[in-house]
Structure formats: C-alpha cells, structure tokens
Coordinates of C-alpha atoms in Angstrom, one line a residue:
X28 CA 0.0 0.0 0.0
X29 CA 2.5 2.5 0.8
X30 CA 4.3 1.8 -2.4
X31 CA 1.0 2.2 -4.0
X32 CA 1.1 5.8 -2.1
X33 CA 4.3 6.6 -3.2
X34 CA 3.8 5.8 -7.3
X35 CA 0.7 7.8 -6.8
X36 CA 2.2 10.4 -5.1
X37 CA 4.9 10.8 -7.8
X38 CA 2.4 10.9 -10.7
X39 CA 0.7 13.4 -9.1
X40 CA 3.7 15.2 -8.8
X41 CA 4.8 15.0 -12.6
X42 CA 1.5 15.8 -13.6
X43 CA 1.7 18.6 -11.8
X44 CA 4.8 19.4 -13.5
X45 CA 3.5 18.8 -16.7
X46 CA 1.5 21.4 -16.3
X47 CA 3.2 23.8 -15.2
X48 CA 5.8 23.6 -18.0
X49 CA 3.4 23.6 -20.6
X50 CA 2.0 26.7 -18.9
X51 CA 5.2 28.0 -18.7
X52 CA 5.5 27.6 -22.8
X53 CA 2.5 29.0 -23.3
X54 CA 3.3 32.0 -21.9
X55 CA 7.2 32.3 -23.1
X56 CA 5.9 32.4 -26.3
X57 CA 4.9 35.8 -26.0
X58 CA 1.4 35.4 -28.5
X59 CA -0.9 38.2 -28.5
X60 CA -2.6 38.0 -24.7
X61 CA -5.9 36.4 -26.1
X62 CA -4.1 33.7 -27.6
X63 CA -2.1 32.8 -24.7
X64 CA -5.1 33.5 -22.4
X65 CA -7.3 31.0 -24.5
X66 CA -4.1 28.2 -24.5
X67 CA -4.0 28.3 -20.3
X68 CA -7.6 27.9 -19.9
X69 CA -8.0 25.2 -22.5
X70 CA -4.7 23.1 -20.3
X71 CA -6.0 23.9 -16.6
X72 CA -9.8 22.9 -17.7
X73 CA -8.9 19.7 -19.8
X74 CA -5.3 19.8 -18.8
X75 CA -4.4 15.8 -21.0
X76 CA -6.4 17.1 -23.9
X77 CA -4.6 20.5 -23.4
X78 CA -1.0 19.0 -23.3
X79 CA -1.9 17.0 -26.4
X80 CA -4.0 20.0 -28.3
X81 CA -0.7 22.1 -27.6
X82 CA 1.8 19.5 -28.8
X83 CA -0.1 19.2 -32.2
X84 CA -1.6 22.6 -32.6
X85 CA 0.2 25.4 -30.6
X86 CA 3.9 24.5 -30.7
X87 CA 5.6 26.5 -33.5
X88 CA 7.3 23.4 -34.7
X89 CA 8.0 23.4 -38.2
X90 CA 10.0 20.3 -39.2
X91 CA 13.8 20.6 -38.9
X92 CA 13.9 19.8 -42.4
X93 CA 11.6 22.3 -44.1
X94 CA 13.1 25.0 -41.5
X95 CA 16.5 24.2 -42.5
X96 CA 15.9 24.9 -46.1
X97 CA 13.8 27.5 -45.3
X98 CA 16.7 29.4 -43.6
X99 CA 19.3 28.5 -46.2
X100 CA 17.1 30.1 -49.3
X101 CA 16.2 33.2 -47.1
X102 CA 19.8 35.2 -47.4
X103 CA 19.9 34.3 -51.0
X104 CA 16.2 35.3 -52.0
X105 CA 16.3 38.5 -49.8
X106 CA 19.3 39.8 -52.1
X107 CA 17.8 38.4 -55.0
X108 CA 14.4 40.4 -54.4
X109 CA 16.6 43.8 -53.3
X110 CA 18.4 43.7 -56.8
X111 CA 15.5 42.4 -58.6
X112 CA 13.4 45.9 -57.1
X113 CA 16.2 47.9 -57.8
X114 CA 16.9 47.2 -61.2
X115 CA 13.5 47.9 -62.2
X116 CA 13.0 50.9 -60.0
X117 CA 16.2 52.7 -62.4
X118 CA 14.5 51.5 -65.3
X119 CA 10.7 52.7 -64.6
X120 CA 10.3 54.8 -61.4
X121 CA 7.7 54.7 -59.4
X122 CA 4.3 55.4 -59.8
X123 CA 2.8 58.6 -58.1
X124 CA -0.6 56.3 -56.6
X125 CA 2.0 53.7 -54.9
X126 CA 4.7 56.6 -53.2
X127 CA 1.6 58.8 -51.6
X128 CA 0.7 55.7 -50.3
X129 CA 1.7 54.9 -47.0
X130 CA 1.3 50.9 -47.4
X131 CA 3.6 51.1 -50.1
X132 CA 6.2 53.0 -47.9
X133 CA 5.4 50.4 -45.4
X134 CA 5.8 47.6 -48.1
X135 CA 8.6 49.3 -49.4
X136 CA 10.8 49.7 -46.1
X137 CA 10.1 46.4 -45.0
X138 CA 10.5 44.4 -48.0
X139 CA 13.2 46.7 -49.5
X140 CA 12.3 46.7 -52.8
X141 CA 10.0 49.2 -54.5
X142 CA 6.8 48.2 -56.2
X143 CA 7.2 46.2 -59.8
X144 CA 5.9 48.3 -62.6
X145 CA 4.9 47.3 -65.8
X146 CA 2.4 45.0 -65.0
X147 CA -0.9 44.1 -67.1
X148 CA -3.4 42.3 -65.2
X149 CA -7.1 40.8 -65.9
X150 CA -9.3 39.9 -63.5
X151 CA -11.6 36.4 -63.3
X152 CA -14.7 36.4 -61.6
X153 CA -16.0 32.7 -62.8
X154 CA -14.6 29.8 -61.6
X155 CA -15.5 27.4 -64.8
X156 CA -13.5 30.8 -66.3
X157 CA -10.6 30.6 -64.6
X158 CA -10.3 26.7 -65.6
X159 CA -11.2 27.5 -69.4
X160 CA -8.5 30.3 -69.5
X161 CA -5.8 28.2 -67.5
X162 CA -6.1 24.7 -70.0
X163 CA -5.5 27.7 -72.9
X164 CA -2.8 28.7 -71.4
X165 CA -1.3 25.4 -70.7
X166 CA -2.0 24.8 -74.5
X167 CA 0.6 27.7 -75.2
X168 CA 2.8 26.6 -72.8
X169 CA 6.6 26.9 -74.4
X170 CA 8.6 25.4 -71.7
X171 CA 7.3 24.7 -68.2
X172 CA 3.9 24.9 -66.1
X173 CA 4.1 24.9 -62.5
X174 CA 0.6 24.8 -60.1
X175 CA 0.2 25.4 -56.4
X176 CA -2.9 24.8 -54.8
X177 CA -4.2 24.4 -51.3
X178 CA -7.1 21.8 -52.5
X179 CA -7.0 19.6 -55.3
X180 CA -10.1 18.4 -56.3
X181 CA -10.0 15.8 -59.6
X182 CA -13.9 16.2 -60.7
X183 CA -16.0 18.1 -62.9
X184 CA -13.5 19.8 -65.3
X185 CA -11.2 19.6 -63.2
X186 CA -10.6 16.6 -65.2
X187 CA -9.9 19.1 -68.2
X188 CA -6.7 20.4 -66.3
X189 CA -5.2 16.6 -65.9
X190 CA -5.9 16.0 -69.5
X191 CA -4.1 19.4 -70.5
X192 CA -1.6 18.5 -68.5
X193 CA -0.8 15.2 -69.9
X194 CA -0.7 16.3 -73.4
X195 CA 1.6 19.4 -72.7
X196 CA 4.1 16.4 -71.2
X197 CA 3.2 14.8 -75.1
X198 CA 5.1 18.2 -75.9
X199 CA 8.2 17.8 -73.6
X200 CA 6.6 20.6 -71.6
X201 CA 8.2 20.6 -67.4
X202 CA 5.2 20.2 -65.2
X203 CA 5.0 20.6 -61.8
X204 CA 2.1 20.1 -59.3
X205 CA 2.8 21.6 -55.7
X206 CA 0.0 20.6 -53.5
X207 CA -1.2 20.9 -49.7
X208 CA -1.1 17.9 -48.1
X209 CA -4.0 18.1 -45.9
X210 CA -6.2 20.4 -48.3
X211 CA -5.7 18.1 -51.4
X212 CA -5.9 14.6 -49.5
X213 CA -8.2 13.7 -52.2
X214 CA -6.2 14.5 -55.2
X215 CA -3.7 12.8 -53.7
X216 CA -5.0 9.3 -53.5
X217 CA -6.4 9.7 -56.6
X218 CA -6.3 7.7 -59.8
X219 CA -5.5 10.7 -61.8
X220 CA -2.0 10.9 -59.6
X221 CA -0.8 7.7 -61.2
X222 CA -1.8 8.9 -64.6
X223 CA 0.1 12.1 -64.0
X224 CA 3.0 10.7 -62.7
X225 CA 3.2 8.2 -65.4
X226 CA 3.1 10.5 -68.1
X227 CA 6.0 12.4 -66.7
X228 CA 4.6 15.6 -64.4
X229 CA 5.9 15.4 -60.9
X230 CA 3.8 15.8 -58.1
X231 CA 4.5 17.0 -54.6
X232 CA 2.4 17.6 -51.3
X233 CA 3.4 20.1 -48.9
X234 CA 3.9 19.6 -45.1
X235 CA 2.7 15.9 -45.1
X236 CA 0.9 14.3 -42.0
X237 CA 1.0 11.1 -40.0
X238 CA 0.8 10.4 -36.4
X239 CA 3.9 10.2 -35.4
X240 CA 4.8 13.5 -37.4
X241 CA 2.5 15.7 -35.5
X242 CA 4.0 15.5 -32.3
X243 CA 7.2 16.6 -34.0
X244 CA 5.4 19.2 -36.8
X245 CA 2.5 21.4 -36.5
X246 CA -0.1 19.7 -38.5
X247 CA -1.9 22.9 -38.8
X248 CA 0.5 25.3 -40.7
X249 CA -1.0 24.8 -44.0
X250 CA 0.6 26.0 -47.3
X251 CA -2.7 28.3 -48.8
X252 CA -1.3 29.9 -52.1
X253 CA -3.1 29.5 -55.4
X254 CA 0.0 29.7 -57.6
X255 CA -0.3 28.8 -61.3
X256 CA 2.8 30.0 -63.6
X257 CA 3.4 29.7 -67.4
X258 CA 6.6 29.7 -69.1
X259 CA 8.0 31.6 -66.0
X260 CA 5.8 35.0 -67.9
X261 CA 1.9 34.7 -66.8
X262 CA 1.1 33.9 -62.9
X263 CA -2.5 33.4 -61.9
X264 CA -3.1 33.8 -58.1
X265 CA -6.5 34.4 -55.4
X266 CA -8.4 33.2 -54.1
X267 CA -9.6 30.1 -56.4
X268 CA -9.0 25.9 -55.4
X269 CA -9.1 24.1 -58.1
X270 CA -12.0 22.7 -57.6
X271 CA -15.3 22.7 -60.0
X272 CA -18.0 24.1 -57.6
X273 CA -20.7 22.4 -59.4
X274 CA -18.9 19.1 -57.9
X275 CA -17.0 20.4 -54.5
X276 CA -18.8 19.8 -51.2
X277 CA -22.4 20.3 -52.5
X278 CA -23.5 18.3 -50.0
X279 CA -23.0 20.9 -47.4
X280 CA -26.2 23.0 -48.6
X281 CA -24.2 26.1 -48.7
X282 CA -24.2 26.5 -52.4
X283 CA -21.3 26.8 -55.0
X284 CA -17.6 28.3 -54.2
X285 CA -17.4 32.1 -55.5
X286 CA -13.7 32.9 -55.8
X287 CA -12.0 35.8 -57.8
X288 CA -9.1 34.6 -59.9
X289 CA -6.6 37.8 -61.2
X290 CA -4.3 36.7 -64.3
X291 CA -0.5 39.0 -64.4
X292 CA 1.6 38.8 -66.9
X293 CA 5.1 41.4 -66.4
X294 CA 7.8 41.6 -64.2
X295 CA 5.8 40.7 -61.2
X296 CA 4.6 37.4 -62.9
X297 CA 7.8 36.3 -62.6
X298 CA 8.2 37.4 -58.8
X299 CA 5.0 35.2 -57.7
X300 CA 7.2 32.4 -59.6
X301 CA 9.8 32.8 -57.5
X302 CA 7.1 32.1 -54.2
X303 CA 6.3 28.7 -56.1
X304 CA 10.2 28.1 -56.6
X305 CA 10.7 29.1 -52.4
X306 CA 8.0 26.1 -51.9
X307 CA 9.0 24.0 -53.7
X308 CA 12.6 23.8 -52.9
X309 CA 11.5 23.8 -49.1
X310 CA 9.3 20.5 -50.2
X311 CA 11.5 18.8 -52.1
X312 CA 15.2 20.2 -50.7
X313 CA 16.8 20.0 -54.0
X314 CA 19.0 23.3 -54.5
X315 CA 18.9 25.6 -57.5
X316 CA 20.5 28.7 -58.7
X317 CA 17.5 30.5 -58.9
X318 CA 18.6 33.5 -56.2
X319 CA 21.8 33.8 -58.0
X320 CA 20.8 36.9 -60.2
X321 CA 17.8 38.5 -62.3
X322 CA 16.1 35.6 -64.7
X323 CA 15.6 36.4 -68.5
X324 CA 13.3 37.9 -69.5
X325 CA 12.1 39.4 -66.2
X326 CA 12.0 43.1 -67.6
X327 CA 9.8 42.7 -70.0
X328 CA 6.7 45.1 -69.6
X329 CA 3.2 44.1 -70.6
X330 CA 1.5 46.6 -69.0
X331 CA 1.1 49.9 -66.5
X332 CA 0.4 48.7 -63.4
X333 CA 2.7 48.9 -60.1
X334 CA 2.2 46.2 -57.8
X335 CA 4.2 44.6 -54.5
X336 CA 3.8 40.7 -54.8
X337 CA 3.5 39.6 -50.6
X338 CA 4.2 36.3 -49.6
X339 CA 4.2 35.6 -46.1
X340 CA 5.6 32.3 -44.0
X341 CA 5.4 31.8 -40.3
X342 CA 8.8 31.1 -40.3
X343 CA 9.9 34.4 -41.7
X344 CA 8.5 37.9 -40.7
X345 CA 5.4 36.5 -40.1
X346 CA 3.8 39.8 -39.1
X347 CA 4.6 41.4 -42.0
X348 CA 1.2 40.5 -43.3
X349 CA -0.5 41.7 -40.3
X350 CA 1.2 45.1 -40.2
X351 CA 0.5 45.3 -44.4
X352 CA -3.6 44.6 -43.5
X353 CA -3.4 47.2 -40.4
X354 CA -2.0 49.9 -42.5
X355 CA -4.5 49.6 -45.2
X356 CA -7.2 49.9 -42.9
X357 CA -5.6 53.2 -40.8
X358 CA -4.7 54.7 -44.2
X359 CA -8.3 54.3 -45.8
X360 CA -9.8 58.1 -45.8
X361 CA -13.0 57.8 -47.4
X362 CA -14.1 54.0 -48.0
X363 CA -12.4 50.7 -47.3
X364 CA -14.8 47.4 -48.0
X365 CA -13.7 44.2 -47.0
X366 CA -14.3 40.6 -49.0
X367 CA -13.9 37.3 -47.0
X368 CA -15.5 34.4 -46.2
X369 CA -13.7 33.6 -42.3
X370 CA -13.9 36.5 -40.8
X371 CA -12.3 35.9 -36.9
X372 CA -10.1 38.8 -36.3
X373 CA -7.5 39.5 -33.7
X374 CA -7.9 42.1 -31.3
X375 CA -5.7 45.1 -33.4
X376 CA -7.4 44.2 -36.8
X377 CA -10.7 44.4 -34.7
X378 CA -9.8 47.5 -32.7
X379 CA -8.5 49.2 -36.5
X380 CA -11.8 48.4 -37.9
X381 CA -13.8 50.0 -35.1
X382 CA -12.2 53.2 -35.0
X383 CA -11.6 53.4 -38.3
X384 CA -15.6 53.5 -38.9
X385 CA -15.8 55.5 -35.8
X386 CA -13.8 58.5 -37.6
X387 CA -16.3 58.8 -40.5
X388 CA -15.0 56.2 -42.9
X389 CA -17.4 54.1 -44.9
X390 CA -16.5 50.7 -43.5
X391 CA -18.1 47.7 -45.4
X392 CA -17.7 43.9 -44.6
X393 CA -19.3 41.5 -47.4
X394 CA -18.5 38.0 -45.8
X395 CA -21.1 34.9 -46.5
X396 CA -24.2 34.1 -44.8
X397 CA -22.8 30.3 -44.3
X398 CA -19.5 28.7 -43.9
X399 CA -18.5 25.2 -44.1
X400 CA -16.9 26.0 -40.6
X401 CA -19.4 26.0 -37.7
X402 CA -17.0 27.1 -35.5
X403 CA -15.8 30.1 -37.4
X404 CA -18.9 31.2 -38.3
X405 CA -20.4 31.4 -34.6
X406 CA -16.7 33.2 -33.9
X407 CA -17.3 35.8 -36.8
X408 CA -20.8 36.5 -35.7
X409 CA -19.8 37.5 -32.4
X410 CA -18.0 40.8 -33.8
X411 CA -21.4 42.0 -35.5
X412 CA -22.9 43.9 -33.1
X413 CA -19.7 46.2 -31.9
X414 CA -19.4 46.9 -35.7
X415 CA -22.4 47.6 -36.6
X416 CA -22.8 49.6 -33.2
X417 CA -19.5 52.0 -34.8
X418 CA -21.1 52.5 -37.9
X419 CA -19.8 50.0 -39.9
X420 CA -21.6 48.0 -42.7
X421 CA -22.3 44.2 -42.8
X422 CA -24.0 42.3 -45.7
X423 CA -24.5 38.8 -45.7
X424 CA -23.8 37.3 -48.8
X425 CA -26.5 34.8 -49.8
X426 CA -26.1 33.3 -53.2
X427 CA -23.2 30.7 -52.2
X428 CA -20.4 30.5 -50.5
X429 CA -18.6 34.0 -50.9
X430 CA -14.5 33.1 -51.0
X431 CA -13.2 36.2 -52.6
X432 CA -10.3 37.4 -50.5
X433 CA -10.0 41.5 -50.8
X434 CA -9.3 44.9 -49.3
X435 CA -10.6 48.1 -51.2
X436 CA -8.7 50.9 -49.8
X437 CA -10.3 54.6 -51.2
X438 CA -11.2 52.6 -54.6
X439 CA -7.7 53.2 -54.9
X440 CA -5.3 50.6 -53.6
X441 CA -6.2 46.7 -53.9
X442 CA -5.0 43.9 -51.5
X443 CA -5.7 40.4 -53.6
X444 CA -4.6 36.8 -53.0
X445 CA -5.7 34.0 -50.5
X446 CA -5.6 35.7 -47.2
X447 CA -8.5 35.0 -45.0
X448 CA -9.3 38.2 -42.0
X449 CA -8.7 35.6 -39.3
X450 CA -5.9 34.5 -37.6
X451 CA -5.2 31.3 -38.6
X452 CA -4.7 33.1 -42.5
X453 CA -2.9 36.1 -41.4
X454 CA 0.0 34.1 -38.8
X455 CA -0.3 30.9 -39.1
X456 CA -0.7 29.7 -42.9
X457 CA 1.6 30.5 -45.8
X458 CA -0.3 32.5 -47.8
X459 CA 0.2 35.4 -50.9
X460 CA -1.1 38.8 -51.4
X461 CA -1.1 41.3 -54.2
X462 CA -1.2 44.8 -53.3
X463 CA -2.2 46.5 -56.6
X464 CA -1.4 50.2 -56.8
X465 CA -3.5 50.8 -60.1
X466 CA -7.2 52.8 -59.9
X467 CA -8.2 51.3 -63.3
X468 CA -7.9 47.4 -61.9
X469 CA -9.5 49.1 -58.5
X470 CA -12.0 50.4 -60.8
X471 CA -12.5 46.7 -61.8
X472 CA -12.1 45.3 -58.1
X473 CA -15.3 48.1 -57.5
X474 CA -17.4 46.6 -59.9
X475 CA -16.9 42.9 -58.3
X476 CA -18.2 44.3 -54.9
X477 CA -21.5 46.0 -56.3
X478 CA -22.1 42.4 -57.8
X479 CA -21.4 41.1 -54.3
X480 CA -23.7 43.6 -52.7
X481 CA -26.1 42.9 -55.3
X482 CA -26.7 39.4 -54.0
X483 CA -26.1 40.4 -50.5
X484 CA -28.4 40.9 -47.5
X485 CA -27.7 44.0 -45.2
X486 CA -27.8 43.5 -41.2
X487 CA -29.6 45.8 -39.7
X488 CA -29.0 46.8 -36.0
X489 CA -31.8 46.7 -34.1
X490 CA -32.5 43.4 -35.5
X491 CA -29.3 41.8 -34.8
X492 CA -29.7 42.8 -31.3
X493 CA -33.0 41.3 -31.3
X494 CA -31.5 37.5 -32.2
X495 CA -32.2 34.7 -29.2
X496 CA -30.2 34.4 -25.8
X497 CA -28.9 31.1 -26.6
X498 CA -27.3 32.1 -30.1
X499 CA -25.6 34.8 -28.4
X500 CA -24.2 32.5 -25.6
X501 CA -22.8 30.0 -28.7
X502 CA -21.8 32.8 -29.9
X503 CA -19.3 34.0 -27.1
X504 CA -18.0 30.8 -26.3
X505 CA -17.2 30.2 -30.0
X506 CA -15.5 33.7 -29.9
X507 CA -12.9 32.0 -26.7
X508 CA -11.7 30.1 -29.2
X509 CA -11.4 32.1 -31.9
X510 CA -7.4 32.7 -30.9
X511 CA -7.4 28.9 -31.7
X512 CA -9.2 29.2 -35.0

C-alpha cells in the first residue's frame, strides 16, 4: 500500500509538473494575450487534452527539415528580391498612386524593394473561367507549367486540367504540381495521380501528415497559395482551389464556391514564380541557382500597373502581413470594403476596424451568410454587433459561399490573393497577397463588390440585437476560441 502511495504520489507530482511547464511555454511564447489566455484555460480545464492540443496545434514546430531549407534560401532570396526591385526601380520609377501611399512606404521599407511596374493584369470572376482560361494557357505553354494549390479536387473539369496537363508532357513541356497535403488529401490518393505521374509531371504535397509526425510538426501550418505560372511570364493567383464548384462539397447545402481569380503577366509574374520556386525547394530540398541573379526575361513590360507581390511564412517575418492589413485599414480616408469568407479577427485588426468606422469612414464587410466552418462562423458573428454599433456596414452574402479574399482601400489601392481576416490566414498559414497600386484594376475590383452587394443581405442593428439568448451565448463561447481558430 505505501508503495502504491508513493507511485501515486509521484504521478501526481509530474502531472503537476507537466502542467506547469506547458503553462510556462505558453506564456514564453509571447502570443498576442488572447491567444495565450485561450491556451491556459484550454490546459487547466482539460489539462491531457490541453497537453496534447498544444503539442499538435500550438507548438511552433515546423519540421527541422523544411526549416533548415527555409533558412538557407532566405539570405539568398532576400538579395535576389533587393536587386531584382532595384533594377526595375532605375529603369521605370515609381508610380505617383503607390509613393503617396503609406502601405507602399510600409511595403517598401520592410521588403526593401519598390513596387514592380509594368504589370498588365485581368481579373476572373467565374470559376468554370478561370479553368477555361488556364487549360488555354497550358496549350501555349513553351517550356514549363508549375501549379500550387491548397485543395485539389480531380472532378468536374477539373478533369480538363489533368488531361491538359498530360498532353503538354506529349510536348516535352516541365510540369510541376505543388500541392497541400491536408487540403488536397483527395487529389492525392487519386487515380489521376498515377496517370500524371506516369506520363512524366511530378507531383508533390506540402507539409505531409501522419501520427507520429504531428508530435514533431505542426499539422496545422497549411501551405494556402493559389500559384499557377506559365513559361515563367503569366502567374495566376487568389483566391480560387481548383476545384469545380458544381462538384465540390455540394452536400453541405451552402451552395457553390465564389472565388475571384486575377491573371499577371510582367515583371511581377515572374516574382509570384519565384514564391512557387521558395516552396517547392522547401518541399522537395533539392537546391537551384535561382537566387543567384535577375532571370531572362524578367524586364519585359506588358503593362502599366505597379504592384508589390507579398508572400508571407510563419517562419519568416510573419507579421509582415498583419502590419501590411493594419496599414490599409488606418490609411483608408474615405471607404475601405472588405471581402472574405472567415472573418475571426485579432484584437488590433478588430480595434483598427472599429475606430476606423468610428472617424467617419465608410466601412463595409461583405462576408457569406454560411460557412462550411461552424465554429468560425459562430466566432465571426460574435463581432457583429460592436461593428455595426461603430457605424460600420455588414451584408451577408446569400447566393453561395462567398471566398473572394479582398481589401478596397479609397477605390484606390487593392489587396488580392488568399488571405482570410482571421488569424489562422494572417500568422499561421503560408499564404500570398497582391497589393495593386493601379485605380483602373481598383476600378474593376469596385465593380466585383457591387455584384457582391447585389446578392447580399444588409444587417440591420436593431435586429441583430434582437437575435435569441442562446445564439448569443454560442456565440461568445465560439468567440474564446477564436485565438485557436
């Protein structure tokens, strides 16, 4: 018996221990305060499922692999980009909309490179478009294709891309697929992956799973670019899976995918090339010369628009991204609207958002009236009412789900890729935004929105206020977790 005592006694101890270490990680970590806050209740309420939940979810781990080649490319592509934005800057300038503009200072000093001129871009608004154009484009392929997706999903003409792809190997084209493990799970263990492989197009998947990897990897730090490049001279990139939403999760009774698709060719086409070429080396770990100086044909101008291309990594200046989206919203002056279908905040995009409708500037969310996340879209609702309450405006898409991912600054300045407003988009995921210093395309971006508004449903106030008890109690506990989200 008093052995029994003792081995108690000493588990009681180490599980004590246990605790208090993992507490003490939590902390050292130095998150934002919610975060942390929502990590220590989680492990002294459920403190196993806590221990286990922080191993697998809120440890940075990032493989010792990936986060070896990560740091080895980083020297090398910083110079790269510097010499890259310098060159061009002697050759063009700047552009008068992107140097008043205190993003693009912002951009500009942290980044240091200037914004890449002589851009022309054309923006996609139908998904069943956005495949049509892509398969052409493959079809004029002259030397390589390269696609980066976060889901894969081989139905519907989906199909179409596989078969394009197969016959531009017929035509000794390089093809490369890049996708996310977890997102494309499907793709992955389909048939159409033997076919590809077969015929000669080699297929990766980013940050793979498995149960023993987890407690040595974060299995949530997805890879969420849309990256499709041509010949190394046309990138596509937003906020578009490819997927065929007449096939993807329509049994979710939320209605078809709406994504926004924007097509570049220019210098900057060959910059978003160089965020497929960072991924994929961290994948695979083979080493190229890419970083060594300026490709051909990078200076070859097909349009007038300035841009900064804004890839962001957990790994490296991860708040880079959050600064970017804070600075857009304190430097809107007249009108800054808002597309995105998870909208779960932190506490300074929430805060900017507030006073930033408070001091007289049309703010306007348009975010879907469903999710295929429960969670996130209790979370999301439980920031209504203080919004609404400052003055800012909410409408509910209601003609599918809404996945457009955009800032409108002054229908001047456009911010345009994958990036949720939540936190698991902006610190967590590697994702890639376009920050488009052009009133013309924002002229275009404009247009979108009023088609979104058109099939939108405005909340009102007095009725929000008026929804039942019990939602608003979900509605606060989802909104705990929402630093978890």
């Amino acid at each position: 018996m008093q052995v029994q005592a003792w081995i108690s006694l000493s588990a009681a101890i180490i599980y004590f221990l246990l605790i208090i270490c993992f507490a003490v990680a939590i902390v050292m970590k130095r998150r934002p305060i919610g975060v942390s806050l929502a990590w220590l209740v989680l492990l002294f309420a459920l403190p196993l499922a806590g221990m286990v939940a922080y191993l697998i979810l809120g440890s940075q781990l990032f493989g010792a692999r990936r986060l070896r080649h990560t740091r080895n490319r980083h020297t090398g592509y910083y110079r790269w980009r510097i010499l890259f934005g310098r060159l061009l800057s002697k050759q063009f300038g700047s552009e008068s909309l992107a140097k008043d503009s205190r993003l693009y200072q912002f951009i500009e000093n942290t980044m240091g490179m200037p914004a890449l001129p002589g851009n022309h871009l054309q923006l996609y608004l139908n998904s069943f478009n956005v495949i049509d154009q892509i398969i052409a484009d493959i079809a004029q392929a002259k030397k390589s294709v390269s696609l980066q997706f976060y889901v894969w999903w081989p139905e519907g003409k989906c199909q179409l891309i596989t078969e394009a792809l197969l016959q531009a190997v017929k035509r000794n084209i390089h093809c490369r697929i890049l996708v996310d493990a977890v997102g494309s799970y499907y793709f992955l263990e389909h048939e159409d992956i033997i076919a590809l492989k077969n015929a000669g197009v080699i297929v990766e998947a980013y940050c793979p799973v498995g149960p023993i990897r987890m407690f040595f990897e974060r299995i949530d730090i997805r890879n969420h670019r849309k990256i499709v490049i041509i010949d190394e001279k046309i990138a596509w990139t937003g906020s578009f899976n490819m997927i065929d939403p007449s096939y993807f999760k329509q049994n979710k009774n939320f209605g078809e995918w709406v994504d926004a698709m924007v097509r570049v060719e220019g210098p900057s086409a060959n910059m978003v090339n160089t965020v497929f070429l960072w991924d994929w080396q961290v994948a695979t770990g083979c080493e190229s010369k890419l970083f060594s100086k300026p490709p051909d044909g990078c200076f070859k101008y097909k349009g007038d628009t300035y841009l900064h291309v804004l890839p962001s990594d957990p790994r490296l200046n991860r708040e880079n991204l959050h600064q970017a989206l804070l600075t857009s919203i304190y430097e809107s002056k007249e009108e800054i609207t808002i597309t995105t279908p998870y909208f779960v905040p932190d506490d300074a995009l929430f805060s900017a958002l507030i006073s930033t409708a408070k001091r007289g500037v049309k703010v306007c969310l348009i975010l879907p009236k469903t999710t295929d996340s429960r969670l996130a879209r209790f979370a999301s609702r439980s920031y209504y009412q203080p919004l609404l309450e400052a003055g800012a405006q909410i409408l509910l898409f209601d003609s599918g789900l809404l996945h457009t991912k955009c800032v409108l600054v002054d229908n001047k300045i456009t911010l345009f890729g994958s990036v949720n407003m939540d936190m698991r988009s902006v610190w967590l995921n590697m994702e890639l935004t376009l920050i488009i210093y052009s009133k013309s395309f924002a002229d275009k971006i404009a247009k979108m929105i009023t088609q979104y508004k058109s099939k939108s449903v405005p909340l009102d106030l007095q009725d929000w206020k008026q929804r039942s008890f019990i939602r608003k109690i979900g509605e606060s506990i989802a909104q705990l977790a929402s630093p978890l989200l």
